[in-house]
Coordinates of C-alpha atoms and ligand atoms in Angstrom, one line a residue:
M26 CA 168.9 236.5 -53.7
K27 CA 165.5 235.2 -52.5
S28 CA 167.0 232.2 -50.7
L29 CA 169.6 234.6 -48.9
V30 CA 166.6 236.6 -47.6
I31 CA 164.8 233.5 -46.5
L32 CA 168.0 232.3 -44.7
L33 CA 168.5 235.7 -43.0
F34 CA 164.9 235.7 -41.9
S35 CA 165.0 232.3 -40.4
G36 CA 168.1 232.9 -38.8
L37 CA 166.5 236.1 -37.2
I38 CA 163.6 234.1 -36.0
T39 CA 165.7 231.4 -34.4
A40 CA 167.9 234.1 -32.7
C41 CA 164.7 235.7 -31.2
R42 CA 163.3 232.4 -30.1
G43 CA 166.5 231.8 -28.1
N44 CA 167.2 228.2 -27.0
S45 CA 165.8 225.4 -24.9
S46 CA 163.9 227.5 -22.4
Y47 CA 161.4 228.6 -25.2
S48 CA 160.6 225.1 -26.2
L49 CA 159.2 224.3 -22.7
P50 CA 155.5 224.7 -22.5
P51 CA 154.5 228.2 -21.0
K52 CA 153.6 228.1 -17.4
L53 CA 151.1 230.4 -15.5
L54 CA 150.5 230.9 -11.8
L55 CA 147.2 232.6 -11.1
V56 CA 147.1 234.3 -7.6
S57 CA 144.1 235.8 -5.9
F58 CA 144.0 237.9 -2.7
D59 CA 140.3 237.9 -1.9
G60 CA 138.6 241.2 -1.6
F61 CA 141.5 243.4 -2.9
R62 CA 139.7 246.6 -3.9
A63 CA 141.3 248.4 -6.8
D64 CA 141.9 251.7 -5.1
Y65 CA 143.8 250.2 -2.3
L66 CA 146.8 250.4 -4.7
Q67 CA 146.4 254.1 -4.9
N68 CA 145.7 254.7 -1.2
Y69 CA 148.3 252.5 0.4
E70 CA 151.9 251.7 0.0
F71 CA 152.8 248.4 -1.8
P72 CA 156.5 248.3 -2.3
H73 CA 156.8 244.7 -3.4
L74 CA 153.7 244.8 -5.5
Q75 CA 154.9 248.0 -7.2
N76 CA 158.2 246.3 -8.1
F77 CA 156.3 243.5 -9.6
I78 CA 154.3 245.9 -11.6
K79 CA 157.2 248.0 -12.6
E80 CA 158.6 244.9 -14.5
G81 CA 155.1 243.9 -15.6
V82 CA 151.7 245.1 -16.4
L83 CA 148.8 246.7 -14.3
V84 CA 145.3 246.8 -15.0
E85 CA 143.9 249.4 -12.7
H86 CA 140.2 248.3 -12.7
V87 CA 138.8 245.0 -13.5
K88 CA 135.1 245.1 -14.0
N89 CA 133.9 241.9 -12.3
V90 CA 130.5 240.1 -12.7
F91 CA 127.3 240.5 -10.7
I92 CA 126.7 239.4 -8.0
T93 CA 130.1 240.6 -6.9
K94 CA 130.6 237.7 -4.5
T95 CA 133.6 235.4 -3.9
F96 CA 132.6 232.0 -5.4
P97 CA 130.8 233.4 -8.4
N98 CA 133.7 235.8 -9.4
H99 CA 136.5 233.3 -8.9
Y100 CA 134.6 230.9 -11.1
S101 CA 134.2 233.6 -13.9
I102 CA 137.9 234.3 -13.8
V103 CA 138.7 230.7 -14.6
T104 CA 135.8 230.0 -17.1
G105 CA 135.3 233.4 -18.9
L106 CA 131.6 233.1 -18.2
Y107 CA 128.9 235.3 -16.7
E108 CA 127.3 233.8 -13.5
E109 CA 124.1 232.9 -15.3
S110 CA 126.2 230.8 -17.8
H111 CA 128.5 229.2 -15.4
G112 CA 126.0 228.3 -12.7
I113 CA 127.8 229.5 -9.5
V114 CA 125.3 232.3 -9.0
A115 CA 125.9 233.0 -5.4
N116 CA 127.8 231.8 -2.3
S117 CA 124.5 230.4 -1.1
M118 CA 122.2 228.6 -3.6
Y119 CA 119.2 226.4 -3.9
D120 CA 118.1 224.3 -6.8
V121 CA 114.4 223.9 -6.9
I122 CA 114.4 220.9 -9.2
T123 CA 116.9 218.8 -7.3
Q124 CA 116.3 220.5 -3.9
K125 CA 120.0 220.7 -3.4
H126 CA 121.7 223.4 -1.3
F127 CA 125.1 225.0 -1.9
S128 CA 127.1 227.1 0.5
D129 CA 130.7 228.0 1.2
F130 CA 130.8 225.2 3.6
N131 CA 128.9 222.7 1.5
D132 CA 130.4 223.2 -2.1
K133 CA 131.8 219.8 -3.0
D134 CA 128.9 218.4 -5.0
P135 CA 130.2 218.6 -8.7
F136 CA 126.4 219.2 -9.7
W137 CA 127.1 222.9 -9.0
W138 CA 130.2 223.3 -11.0
N139 CA 129.5 221.1 -14.0
E140 CA 127.7 223.7 -16.1
A141 CA 131.2 225.0 -17.0
V142 CA 134.7 223.8 -17.6
P143 CA 137.4 225.6 -15.7
I144 CA 140.8 226.2 -17.2
W145 CA 142.6 223.8 -14.9
V146 CA 140.4 220.9 -16.3
T147 CA 141.1 221.9 -19.9
N148 CA 144.8 222.3 -19.2
Q149 CA 144.9 218.8 -17.7
L150 CA 143.4 217.2 -20.8
Q151 CA 146.4 218.4 -22.9
E152 CA 149.0 215.7 -23.2
N153 CA 152.1 216.0 -20.8
R154 CA 150.6 218.8 -18.7
S155 CA 149.1 219.1 -15.3
S156 CA 147.5 221.6 -13.1
A157 CA 148.0 222.3 -9.5
A158 CA 146.0 224.3 -6.9
A159 CA 146.8 225.8 -3.5
M160 CA 143.1 226.5 -3.2
W161 CA 140.8 228.4 -5.3
P162 CA 137.0 227.8 -5.2
G163 CA 136.2 224.5 -7.1
T164 CA 139.7 223.2 -7.2
D165 CA 139.0 220.5 -4.6
V166 CA 135.9 219.3 -6.5
P167 CA 136.0 216.7 -9.3
I168 CA 134.5 218.8 -12.0
H169 CA 133.7 216.7 -15.1
N170 CA 135.3 214.0 -13.2
T171 CA 138.7 215.8 -13.0
T172 CA 140.5 217.6 -10.1
P173 CA 143.9 219.3 -10.6
S174 CA 146.6 216.6 -10.3
Y175 CA 147.9 218.4 -7.3
F176 CA 145.5 220.2 -4.9
M177 CA 144.6 220.9 -1.3
N178 CA 141.2 220.5 0.4
Y179 CA 140.0 224.0 1.3
S180 CA 141.0 224.9 4.8
S181 CA 141.4 228.6 6.0
S182 CA 143.8 227.3 8.6
V183 CA 146.5 226.4 6.2
S184 CA 149.0 229.3 6.2
F185 CA 150.1 231.2 3.2
E186 CA 153.6 229.9 3.6
E187 CA 152.5 226.3 3.3
R188 CA 150.3 227.2 0.4
L189 CA 153.3 228.8 -1.3
N190 CA 155.7 226.2 -0.4
N191 CA 153.5 223.4 -1.8
I192 CA 152.5 225.3 -5.0
T193 CA 156.1 226.0 -5.8
M194 CA 157.2 222.6 -5.1
W195 CA 154.5 221.3 -7.6
L196 CA 155.6 223.9 -10.2
S197 CA 159.1 222.9 -10.0
N198 CA 159.4 219.1 -9.7
S199 CA 156.4 217.4 -11.4
N200 CA 156.2 215.1 -14.2
P201 CA 154.2 215.8 -16.4
P202 CA 155.1 219.4 -15.6
V203 CA 152.5 221.7 -13.9
T204 CA 151.8 224.3 -16.4
F205 CA 148.7 226.0 -14.6
A206 CA 148.6 226.7 -10.9
T207 CA 146.5 228.8 -8.5
L208 CA 147.1 230.3 -5.2
Y209 CA 144.4 231.7 -3.1
W210 CA 144.5 233.8 0.1
E211 CA 141.6 235.0 2.3
E212 CA 142.8 238.5 3.0
P213 CA 142.2 241.5 2.7
D214 CA 138.6 240.2 2.5
A215 CA 138.3 239.0 6.0
S216 CA 139.7 242.2 7.5
G217 CA 137.7 244.2 5.0
H218 CA 134.4 242.7 6.4
K219 CA 135.5 243.0 10.0
Y220 CA 136.8 246.5 10.2
G221 CA 135.3 248.2 7.1
P222 CA 137.6 249.5 4.3
E223 CA 137.4 252.9 5.8
D224 CA 139.2 251.8 8.9
K225 CA 142.7 253.3 7.7
E226 CA 144.7 252.0 10.7
N227 CA 143.7 248.4 10.5
M228 CA 143.6 248.2 6.8
L229 CA 147.1 249.8 6.6
R230 CA 148.4 246.8 8.8
V231 CA 146.7 244.2 6.8
L232 CA 147.6 245.5 3.3
K233 CA 151.1 245.8 4.4
E234 CA 151.1 242.1 5.5
I235 CA 149.7 241.3 2.0
D236 CA 152.5 243.3 0.3
D237 CA 155.1 241.2 2.4
L238 CA 153.3 238.1 1.2
I239 CA 153.8 239.1 -2.3
G240 CA 157.4 239.9 -1.4
D241 CA 157.7 236.2 -0.2
L242 CA 156.1 234.9 -3.3
V243 CA 158.6 236.7 -5.6
Y244 CA 161.6 235.8 -3.4
K245 CA 160.7 232.2 -3.5
L246 CA 160.2 232.1 -7.2
K247 CA 163.5 233.6 -7.7
M248 CA 165.1 231.2 -5.3
L249 CA 163.8 228.2 -7.1
G250 CA 164.7 229.5 -10.6
L251 CA 161.0 229.9 -11.6
W252 CA 160.8 233.6 -11.8
E253 CA 162.2 234.2 -15.4
N254 CA 160.0 231.6 -17.2
L255 CA 156.9 231.7 -15.1
N256 CA 153.9 234.0 -16.0
V257 CA 152.3 235.3 -12.8
I258 CA 148.9 237.0 -12.6
I259 CA 147.9 238.7 -9.3
T260 CA 144.2 239.7 -9.1
S261 CA 141.2 239.4 -7.0
D262 CA 137.5 238.6 -7.1
H263 CA 135.9 241.9 -5.8
G264 CA 136.4 245.0 -3.8
M265 CA 134.7 246.2 -0.5
T266 CA 132.6 249.0 0.6
Q267 CA 131.9 250.5 4.0
C268 CA 128.6 249.6 5.6
S269 CA 126.9 251.0 8.7
K270 CA 124.3 250.5 11.3
D271 CA 122.6 253.6 10.1
R272 CA 122.1 251.9 6.6
L273 CA 120.0 248.8 7.4
I274 CA 116.9 247.4 5.6
N275 CA 115.1 245.1 7.9
L276 CA 112.9 242.7 5.8
D277 CA 111.1 241.5 8.9
L278 CA 109.4 245.0 9.2
C279 CA 108.0 244.5 5.6
I280 CA 107.0 240.9 5.2
D281 CA 106.3 237.9 7.5
H282 CA 108.9 235.3 7.1
S283 CA 106.4 232.5 6.7
E284 CA 105.7 234.0 3.3
Y285 CA 109.0 233.2 1.6
T286 CA 112.1 231.1 1.8
L287 CA 115.3 233.2 2.2
I288 CA 118.1 231.7 0.0
D289 CA 120.7 234.5 0.3
L290 CA 120.3 237.7 2.3
T291 CA 122.7 240.6 1.7
P292 CA 123.6 242.7 -0.3
V293 CA 121.6 240.7 -2.8
A294 CA 118.7 239.0 -1.2
A295 CA 117.5 235.8 -3.1
I296 CA 113.7 235.2 -2.3
L297 CA 111.7 232.1 -3.0
P298 CA 108.0 233.1 -2.3
K299 CA 106.0 230.5 -0.6
T300 CA 102.6 232.0 -1.3
N301 CA 101.5 234.5 -4.0
K302 CA 104.7 235.9 -5.8
T303 CA 102.9 239.0 -6.8
E304 CA 101.9 239.7 -3.2
V305 CA 105.4 239.1 -1.9
Y306 CA 106.8 241.3 -4.6
N307 CA 104.4 244.2 -3.7
K308 CA 105.2 243.9 0.0
L309 CA 109.0 244.0 -0.7
K310 CA 108.7 246.7 -3.4
N311 CA 107.3 249.0 -0.7
C312 CA 110.0 248.2 2.0
S313 CA 112.8 250.7 1.3
S314 CA 113.9 253.3 -1.2
H315 CA 117.5 252.1 -0.7
M316 CA 117.2 249.0 -2.9
N317 CA 115.9 247.6 -6.1
V318 CA 113.4 244.8 -6.2
Y319 CA 113.3 242.8 -9.4
L320 CA 111.1 239.9 -10.5
K321 CA 113.6 237.5 -12.3
E322 CA 112.2 238.3 -15.6
D323 CA 112.9 242.1 -15.1
I324 CA 116.4 241.8 -13.8
P325 CA 118.4 244.4 -16.0
A326 CA 120.2 242.8 -18.9
R327 CA 123.6 244.5 -18.0
F328 CA 123.8 242.2 -15.1
H329 CA 123.7 238.9 -17.3
Y330 CA 122.0 237.5 -14.3
Q331 CA 118.8 235.9 -15.2
H332 CA 119.0 232.7 -17.4
N333 CA 119.6 230.1 -14.7
D334 CA 117.3 228.0 -12.5
R335 CA 119.5 228.8 -9.5
I336 CA 118.5 232.5 -9.7
Q337 CA 115.4 232.9 -7.6
P338 CA 112.1 234.4 -8.7
L339 CA 112.8 237.6 -6.8
I340 CA 116.0 239.4 -6.1
L341 CA 116.6 242.5 -4.0
V342 CA 119.7 244.5 -4.7
A343 CA 120.8 246.8 -1.9
D344 CA 122.3 250.3 -2.7
E345 CA 125.9 250.7 -2.0
G346 CA 126.7 250.5 1.5
W347 CA 123.1 249.3 2.7
T348 CA 122.6 245.9 4.4
F349 CA 119.6 243.6 4.4
V350 CA 118.9 242.3 7.9
L351 CA 116.4 240.3 9.7
N352 CA 115.4 241.2 13.3
K353 CA 118.3 239.0 14.7
S354 CA 120.9 239.5 12.0
S355 CA 124.4 241.0 12.9
L356 CA 126.1 243.6 10.8
K357 CA 129.4 243.6 8.9
L358 CA 131.3 246.8 8.7
G359 CA 132.4 246.1 5.2
D360 CA 130.7 244.2 2.5
H361 CA 130.6 243.4 -1.3
G362 CA 128.2 241.7 -3.7
Y363 CA 126.6 245.0 -4.9
D364 CA 126.1 246.2 -8.4
N365 CA 129.2 245.4 -10.4
S366 CA 129.2 248.9 -12.1
L367 CA 130.4 250.4 -8.8
P368 CA 134.0 251.2 -8.7
S369 CA 134.2 250.0 -5.1
M370 CA 133.4 246.5 -6.1
H371 CA 136.3 246.3 -8.7
P372 CA 139.6 244.6 -8.1
F373 CA 142.9 245.1 -10.0
L374 CA 145.1 242.8 -12.0
A375 CA 148.9 242.8 -12.1
A376 CA 151.0 240.4 -14.2
H377 CA 154.6 239.5 -14.8
G378 CA 156.5 237.1 -17.1
P379 CA 157.6 236.3 -20.6
A380 CA 154.1 236.7 -21.9
F381 CA 153.7 240.3 -20.6
H382 CA 155.1 243.6 -21.4
K383 CA 157.2 245.4 -18.9
G384 CA 156.1 248.7 -17.3
Y385 CA 152.7 249.0 -19.1
K386 CA 149.5 250.4 -17.4
H387 CA 146.1 249.7 -18.7
S388 CA 142.8 251.3 -17.4
T389 CA 140.2 248.5 -17.4
I390 CA 139.3 245.0 -18.6
N391 CA 136.5 242.6 -17.7
N392 CA 137.1 239.7 -15.3
V393 CA 135.7 237.4 -18.1
D394 CA 138.5 238.7 -20.5
I395 CA 141.1 237.0 -18.1
Y396 CA 140.2 233.5 -19.3
P397 CA 140.7 233.9 -23.1
M398 CA 144.1 235.6 -22.2
M399 CA 145.1 232.8 -20.0
C400 CA 144.2 230.3 -22.7
H401 CA 146.2 232.1 -25.3
I402 CA 149.3 232.2 -23.0
L403 CA 149.0 228.4 -22.3
G404 CA 148.2 227.5 -26.0
L405 CA 144.8 226.1 -25.1
K406 CA 141.7 226.3 -27.1
P407 CA 139.1 228.3 -24.9
H408 CA 135.7 226.9 -24.4
P409 CA 132.9 229.3 -25.7
N410 CA 132.9 232.2 -23.3
N411 CA 131.8 235.9 -22.6
G412 CA 135.3 237.3 -22.6
T413 CA 137.0 239.3 -25.4
F414 CA 140.7 238.4 -26.1
G415 CA 141.2 241.6 -27.9
H416 CA 140.7 243.6 -24.6
T417 CA 143.9 242.0 -23.2
K418 CA 146.2 242.3 -26.3
C419 CA 148.0 245.4 -25.2
L420 CA 149.3 243.5 -22.1
L421 CA 150.8 240.7 -24.2
V422 CA 154.3 240.8 -26.0
D423 CA 153.2 238.7 -28.9
Q424 CA 150.1 240.8 -29.8
W425 CA 149.9 244.0 -31.8
C426 CA 147.7 246.6 -30.3
I427 CA 146.8 250.3 -30.7
K428 CA 147.2 252.0 -27.4
L429 CA 145.0 255.1 -27.3
P430 CA 147.6 257.7 -26.5
E431 CA 149.9 256.4 -29.4
A432 CA 146.9 256.2 -31.6
I433 CA 146.1 259.9 -30.9
G434 CA 149.6 260.8 -31.4
I435 CA 149.7 259.1 -34.8
V436 CA 146.5 260.8 -35.9
I437 CA 147.6 264.2 -35.0
G438 CA 151.0 263.5 -36.6
V439 CA 149.5 262.5 -39.8
L440 CA 147.0 265.5 -39.7
L441 CA 150.1 267.7 -39.2
V442 CA 152.0 266.3 -42.1
L443 CA 149.1 266.4 -44.4
T444 CA 148.3 270.1 -43.4
A445 CA 152.0 270.9 -44.1
L446 CA 152.0 269.3 -47.4
T447 CA 148.7 270.9 -48.3
L448 CA 150.1 274.4 -47.4
L449 CA 153.2 273.6 -49.3
M450 CA 151.4 272.7 -52.3
I451 CA 149.2 275.8 -52.2
I452 CA 152.3 277.9 -51.8
M453 CA 154.0 276.3 -54.7
Q454 CA 150.9 276.5 -56.8
N455 CA 150.6 280.2 -56.1
K456 CA 154.2 280.7 -56.9
L457 CA 153.9 278.9 -60.1
S458 CA 150.7 280.6 -61.2
V459 CA 151.3 284.1 -60.2
P460 CA 153.8 285.3 -62.8
Q461 CA 151.6 284.0 -65.7
P462 CA 148.0 284.7 -65.0
F463 CA 147.1 285.1 -68.7
S464 CA 149.1 282.4 -70.3
R465 CA 146.8 280.0 -68.5
L466 CA 143.8 281.2 -70.2
Q467 CA 145.4 281.0 -73.5
L468 CA 146.5 277.3 -72.9
Q469 CA 143.0 276.2 -72.1
E470 CA 142.0 275.7 -75.7
D471 CA 144.8 273.2 -76.0
D472 CA 143.9 271.3 -72.8
D473 CA 142.2 268.3 -74.6
D474 CA 145.3 267.7 -76.7
P475 CA 147.3 264.7 -75.7
L476 CA 150.7 265.8 -74.3
I477 CA 152.7 263.0 -75.7
E478 CA 152.5 261.9 -79.4
Ligands
NAG1305 C1 170.3 229.7 -23.6 O1 169.9 229.3 -22.3 C2 171.0 229.4 -21.4 C3 170.6 228.7 -20.0 O2 169.3 228.7 -19.9 C4 171.3 230.9 -21.1 O3 172.4 231.0 -20.1 C5 171.7 231.5 -22.5 O4 171.8 232.9 -22.4 C6 170.6 231.3 -23.6 N1 171.0 231.7 -24.8 C7 170.1 232.5 -25.6 C8 170.7 232.9 -26.9 O5 169.1 232.8 -25.1
NAG1306 C1 155.2 213.8 -23.7 O1 156.4 213.4 -23.0 C2 157.0 212.2 -23.4 C3 158.1 211.9 -22.5 O2 158.7 212.9 -22.0 C4 157.4 212.4 -24.9 O3 158.0 211.3 -25.5 C5 156.2 212.9 -25.8 O4 156.7 213.3 -27.1 C6 155.6 214.1 -25.2 N1 154.4 214.3 -26.0 C7 154.1 215.6 -26.3 C8 152.8 215.8 -27.2 O5 154.7 216.6 -26.2
NAG1307 C1 152.3 220.5 1.8 O1 153.4 219.7 1.5 C2 153.8 218.9 2.5 C3 155.1 218.2 2.2 O2 154.8 217.4 1.0 C4 152.8 218.1 3.1 O3 153.2 217.2 4.3 C5 151.5 218.9 3.5 O4 150.3 218.0 3.8 C6 151.0 219.7 2.3 N1 150.1 220.6 2.8 C7 148.8 220.7 2.3 C8 147.9 221.6 2.8 O5 148.4 219.9 1.4
NAG1308 C1 140.4 215.7 0.5 O1 139.4 215.3 1.4 C2 138.9 214.0 1.0 C3 137.7 213.7 2.0 O2 138.0 214.0 3.3 C4 139.9 213.0 1.2 O3 139.4 211.7 0.8 C5 141.1 213.4 0.2 O4 142.2 212.5 0.2 C6 141.6 214.8 0.5 N1 142.4 215.2 -0.6 C7 143.5 215.9 -0.4 C8 144.4 216.1 -1.7 O5 144.1 216.2 0.7
NAG1309 C1 98.1 236.9 -6.5 O1 97.9 238.1 -6.0 C2 97.5 239.1 -7.0 C3 97.2 240.5 -6.3 O2 96.8 240.2 -4.9 C4 96.2 238.5 -7.5 O3 95.7 239.5 -8.7 C5 96.4 237.2 -8.3 O4 95.2 236.7 -8.8 C6 97.0 236.3 -7.2 N1 97.5 235.0 -8.0 C7 97.2 233.9 -7.5 C8 97.8 232.7 -8.3 O5 96.6 233.7 -6.5
NAG1310 C1 110.6 242.0 14.1 O1 110.7 243.1 15.0 C2 109.5 243.9 14.8 C3 109.7 245.2 15.7 O2 110.5 244.9 16.9 C4 108.3 243.1 15.2 O3 107.2 243.8 15.0 C5 108.2 241.8 14.4 O4 107.1 240.9 14.7 C6 109.6 241.0 14.5 N1 109.5 240.0 13.4 C7 110.0 238.8 13.5 C8 109.9 237.8 12.5 O5 110.6 238.5 14.6
NAG1311 C1 128.1 233.9 -22.7 O1 128.7 232.8 -23.3 C2 127.9 231.6 -23.3 C3 128.8 230.5 -24.0 O2 129.2 230.9 -25.2 C4 126.6 231.9 -24.2 O3 125.8 230.8 -24.1 C5 125.8 233.0 -23.5 O4 124.8 233.4 -24.4 C6 126.8 234.3 -23.5 N1 126.2 235.4 -22.8 C7 126.0 236.6 -23.4 C8 125.3 237.5 -22.5 O5 126.4 236.8 -24.4
NAG1312 C1 108.8 252.9 1.8 C2 107.7 253.1 0.9 O1 107.8 253.2 -0.3 N1 106.5 253.2 1.5 C3 105.2 253.4 0.9 C4 104.4 252.1 1.0 O2 103.2 252.2 0.5 C5 102.4 253.1 1.2 C6 101.0 253.1 0.6 O3 101.0 252.7 -0.7 C7 103.1 254.6 1.1 O4 102.2 255.5 1.7 C8 104.5 254.4 1.6 O5 105.1 255.7 1.4
ZN1313 ZN1 135.9 237.3 -2.0

């Protein structure tokens, strides 16, 4: 009997596993459309993306990391670490000890990246697996002496079509197989900065173009027979908020430029004082009521933005929509980088593939939670990180999770059943006890006597 059960059970497991396709290693394509603010999804039409979501999962808000800039957040997604822990703390950095500078055009020194190990490196160290990148900050840098087996040097002039063609080619015919791949695109960030997110007409056009690119992506994956077995995550690094010439904070009106070195300007200014730090702090503190000025040691803990030499002694955080300028600076109509608790700074996440549920919506996760989820999908052991795997369990088919509405339903259901049972028992008891109110009293003397014997 026992062996029959085991036989049936193992047969069931084999049947569920299906055949050869499941013995192939799982594959994952991670896509970022830079600056895709979460609520664009509610306020504009995305027919292709909505189709993708209908057969996959959607996380409506992804809480990203402070500062809400491009390089830091892309590196958090692939390492699961806060900025202070992965070391890419801004798009513009200066290291006092080595006197090195980092900027988006001077980002190839591994020194800046080596404080963390991105997932494409870990994936590559697995036997018989390789990684590929059609761009993503850091993928053209030998981090811990390792680049993806297949990658492109960063160039904004390479078209989406070429990036897509090459990444899908690498995903389909490489040996050892490419199991982790990235695809990066500069929009809607570039247009968000240029027009501002409140320019409905221009954003409508740009976001329609992005939806068409998502259509091209799905079409291409289907044509190449990659669609069924590939896990695809579409997400972004940050959102965007409207700025204005009426919301400027001119630092030149408060402090002479000779007193400090400006490492990064807006909306989080990184200040390295040249003279007396306290005096610089006092002058800046008094500059505007539309910002917060922090000594490094006083930066709020919720930002997780303190414990790194690359964070400067003074930082200024502009209020949403305000811009730091110097006398000669120009203004962008849209910007990001602000407090990561602002909804306008959040992107979304959508995912599709054998690892994900179909038609499931989730309200929020942190962007550092994406890393442990990706490691789980790829069967990789994650490096120590700041993400929580449990936050993403509801998205995954191989995990059990309690979804809030169901949990409430179950609790209410159980309470109703218990109430009904209690009522029933009370009624029954009353029915039984009513006809013989006195016999009970008489019986009481005998209560201690054993019933049987
Ligand atoms: C096995 O794989 C083939 C080809 O990939 C597919 O047509 C077939 O339906 C699969 N069978 C099961 C039981 O999954
Ligand atoms: C790696 O691939 C080779 C050749 O395809 C195979 O013999 C070997 O067993 C594979 N190793 C692992 C760990 O899958
Ligand atoms: C994409 O692949 C083609 C064909 O292999 C190659 O010629 C081209 O240089 C690649 N593009 C990039 C940006 O690497
Ligand atoms: C990237 O650029 C470097 C330096 O210009 C060059 O040596 C290398 O071959 C390029 N790599 C790829 C994959 O294009
Ligand atoms: C810096 O300035 C503050 C206030 O003006 C003063 O109390 C302090 O002694 C100065 N520190 C140094 C190192 O000069
Ligand atoms: C900036 O402009 C203000 C007002 O026009 C002027 O007083 C100040 O000297 C200027 N500062 C610099 C550094 O140019
Ligand atoms: C984030 O993770 C790193 C690596 O485990 C750890 O050193 C750091 O203390 C964590 N940060 C927080 C705020 O927990
Ligand atoms: C903007 C601001 O806070 N200005 C203050 C700077 O300090 C002087 C004197 O301490 C105040 O009078 C200003 O209101
Ligand atoms: Zn960005």
